[in-house]
């Protein structure tokens, strides 16, 4: 995680200086707990776990194998300088991706992320610096959800987390390509 975060930060600085192009990067992390700028110590239930502090928005969450992370570094100076629209396009990308698996989902203005019924399936955490938006979003595909019991994820009840594996009978194939294509299409609206 720390290597990926370091790479992302360096890329953001180069984009700010117009030395590199925008970036979209899809990957998985080993089991990693991270905290955003709004996290609180009481959201860590298991005091033995290591938490990596980040500068993204949001609270405490986890990443682990089977969860897809979509990192990006987008230069909003060359697009619409509209953070609400960026978040809306991220939400639409995730919702459209989940439709491929026959999953009906929705965004929630009170609790940022994408929800299936009353359970969270995707998280969004971004930061904007000099109109370069970065960090990204994660979607639970077929990951082990039990480590969520060690935290209060995103400030929410840790039993209210789900995955594509739990919500759909459709086989999950070519995730990266499908996710990338949908996100790139929605980026045209930014």
Coordinates of C-alpha atoms in Angstrom, one line a residue:
X1 CA 0.0 0.0 0.0
X2 CA 2.7 2.4 1.0
X3 CA 4.5 1.9 -2.3
X4 CA 1.3 2.6 -4.3
X5 CA 0.5 5.6 -2.2
X6 CA 4.0 7.0 -2.7
X7 CA 3.8 6.5 -6.5
X8 CA 0.4 8.2 -6.6
X9 CA 1.7 11.2 -4.6
X10 CA 4.7 11.6 -6.9
X11 CA 2.5 11.3 -10.0
X12 CA 0.1 14.0 -8.6
X13 CA 3.1 16.4 -8.2
X14 CA 4.2 15.7 -11.8
X15 CA 0.7 16.3 -13.1
X16 CA 0.6 19.6 -11.2
X17 CA 3.8 20.6 -13.1
X18 CA 2.4 19.4 -16.4
X19 CA 5.2 16.8 -16.6
X20 CA 3.0 13.7 -16.7
X21 CA -0.4 12.7 -18.0
X22 CA -3.4 11.7 -15.9
X23 CA -3.5 8.2 -14.4
X24 CA -6.0 5.5 -13.8
X25 CA -4.7 2.4 -12.0
X26 CA -6.6 -0.6 -10.9
X27 CA -5.1 -3.0 -8.4
X28 CA -5.6 -5.1 -5.2
X29 CA -3.8 -4.7 -1.9
X30 CA -2.8 -7.2 0.7
X31 CA -4.8 -6.8 4.0
X32 CA -4.3 -3.1 4.9
X33 CA -6.2 -0.8 7.2
X34 CA -6.1 2.9 6.3
X35 CA -7.4 6.0 7.9
X36 CA -8.7 9.1 6.1
X37 CA -8.6 12.7 7.4
X38 CA -12.0 12.3 9.3
X39 CA -11.1 9.1 11.1
X40 CA -11.3 8.7 14.9
X41 CA -9.3 6.4 17.2
X42 CA -12.5 4.9 18.6
X43 CA -13.2 3.4 15.2
X44 CA -10.4 0.9 15.7
X45 CA -11.9 -2.0 17.6
X46 CA -8.9 -4.3 17.5
X47 CA -6.0 -2.2 18.9
X48 CA -3.5 -4.7 17.6
X49 CA -4.0 -3.8 13.9
X50 CA -1.7 -1.4 12.1
X51 CA -3.4 1.6 10.6
X52 CA -1.8 3.6 7.8
X53 CA -2.7 7.2 7.8
X54 CA -3.5 8.8 4.5
X55 CA -4.5 12.3 3.3
X56 CA -7.7 11.1 1.5
X57 CA -11.2 12.0 2.6
X58 CA -13.2 9.6 4.7
X59 CA -12.6 7.5 7.8
X60 CA -11.1 4.1 8.5
X61 CA -11.5 1.3 5.9
X62 CA -9.6 -1.8 4.8
X63 CA -8.3 -3.1 1.5
X64 CA -7.6 -6.8 0.9
X65 CA -7.3 -9.4 -1.9
X66 CA -10.6 -9.6 -3.9
X67 CA -11.3 -5.9 -3.5
X68 CA -10.6 -3.8 -6.5
X69 CA -9.0 -0.4 -5.9
X70 CA -9.3 2.2 -8.7
X71 CA -6.7 4.9 -8.1
X72 CA -6.7 8.0 -10.3
X73 CA -4.9 11.3 -10.6
X74 CA -7.1 13.6 -12.7
X75 CA -6.2 17.2 -13.7
X76 CA -9.4 19.1 -13.2
X77 CA -7.7 22.2 -14.6
X78 CA -8.2 20.6 -18.0
X79 CA -11.7 19.5 -17.2
X80 CA -14.7 20.9 -15.3
X81 CA -13.6 22.2 -11.9
X82 CA -16.6 20.6 -10.3
X83 CA -15.8 18.2 -7.4
X84 CA -19.5 17.3 -6.9
X85 CA -19.7 16.2 -10.5
X86 CA -16.5 14.2 -10.2
X87 CA -18.0 12.3 -7.2
X88 CA -21.3 11.9 -9.2
X89 CA -19.4 10.3 -12.1
X90 CA -17.5 8.0 -9.8
X91 CA -20.8 6.9 -8.3
X92 CA -22.4 6.4 -11.7
X93 CA -19.4 4.3 -12.8
X94 CA -19.7 2.0 -9.8
X95 CA -23.5 1.7 -10.2
X96 CA -23.2 0.9 -13.9
X97 CA -20.4 -1.6 -13.2
X98 CA -22.6 -3.4 -10.6
X99 CA -25.5 -3.5 -13.2
X100 CA -23.3 -5.9 -15.2
X101 CA -23.7 -8.3 -12.3
X102 CA -27.4 -7.7 -12.0
X103 CA -26.9 -5.8 -8.8
X104 CA -29.2 -2.8 -8.1
X105 CA -27.3 -0.2 -6.2
X106 CA -27.5 3.5 -5.2
X107 CA -25.5 6.4 -3.9
X108 CA -26.3 7.9 -0.5
X109 CA -25.6 11.5 0.2
X110 CA -25.5 11.0 3.9
X111 CA -23.0 8.1 3.7
X112 CA -20.7 8.5 0.8
X113 CA -20.3 5.3 -1.2
X114 CA -22.5 2.8 -3.1
X115 CA -25.1 0.8 -1.3
X116 CA -27.0 -2.5 -2.1
X117 CA -30.1 -2.5 0.0
X118 CA -28.7 -1.3 3.4
X119 CA -25.2 -2.6 2.9
X120 CA -22.1 -0.8 1.5
X121 CA -20.4 -2.4 -1.5
X122 CA -18.1 0.4 -2.6
X123 CA -16.2 3.3 -0.9
X124 CA -15.0 6.6 -2.3
X125 CA -12.2 8.7 -0.9
X126 CA -10.6 11.5 -2.8
X127 CA -8.5 14.6 -2.2
X128 CA -8.0 17.6 -4.4
X129 CA -4.8 19.7 -4.5
X130 CA -4.4 22.5 -7.0
X131 CA -7.4 21.0 -8.9
X132 CA -5.7 17.6 -9.3
X133 CA -8.1 15.0 -7.9
X134 CA -6.6 11.8 -6.6
X135 CA -6.9 8.7 -4.5
X136 CA -10.0 6.8 -5.7
X137 CA -12.6 4.2 -4.9
X138 CA -12.8 0.5 -4.0
X139 CA -15.3 -2.2 -4.8
X140 CA -15.8 -5.4 -2.8
X141 CA -15.7 -8.1 -5.4
X142 CA -15.0 -11.4 -3.7
X143 CA -12.9 -10.4 -0.7
X144 CA -13.0 -11.7 2.8
X145 CA -15.3 -9.4 4.7
X146 CA -14.4 -10.7 8.2
X147 CA -11.5 -8.2 8.8
X148 CA -14.1 -5.4 8.8
X149 CA -15.0 -6.7 12.3
X150 CA -11.8 -5.1 13.6
X151 CA -12.9 -1.6 12.7
X152 CA -15.9 0.6 12.4
X153 CA -15.6 1.0 8.6
X154 CA -16.4 4.5 7.3
X155 CA -18.0 5.2 10.7
X156 CA -20.7 2.6 10.0
X157 CA -21.9 -0.7 11.5
X158 CA -19.3 -3.2 10.4
X159 CA -22.0 -5.8 9.6
X160 CA -23.4 -3.6 6.9
X161 CA -20.7 -4.4 4.3
X162 CA -21.3 -6.6 1.3
X163 CA -19.6 -7.8 -2.0
X164 CA -20.5 -8.8 -5.5
X165 CA -19.9 -12.4 -4.5
X166 CA -22.6 -12.2 -1.8
X167 CA -25.1 -10.2 -4.0
X168 CA -24.9 -11.9 -7.4
X169 CA -24.8 -15.3 -9.0
X170 CA -23.2 -13.8 -12.2
X171 CA -19.6 -15.0 -12.7
X172 CA -17.1 -12.1 -12.1
X173 CA -14.7 -12.0 -15.0
X174 CA -12.5 -9.3 -16.6
X175 CA -13.2 -6.9 -13.8
X176 CA -10.4 -4.5 -14.5
X177 CA -11.3 -4.0 -18.2
X178 CA -15.0 -3.6 -17.5
X179 CA -14.4 -1.2 -14.6
X180 CA -11.8 0.8 -16.6
X181 CA -14.0 1.1 -19.7
X182 CA -17.0 2.3 -17.6
X183 CA -15.0 4.8 -15.6
X184 CA -13.3 6.2 -18.8
X185 CA -16.7 6.7 -20.4
X186 CA -18.0 8.6 -17.4
X187 CA -14.9 10.7 -17.2
X188 CA -16.0 12.3 -20.5
X189 CA -18.7 14.1 -18.3
X190 CA -16.1 15.7 -16.1

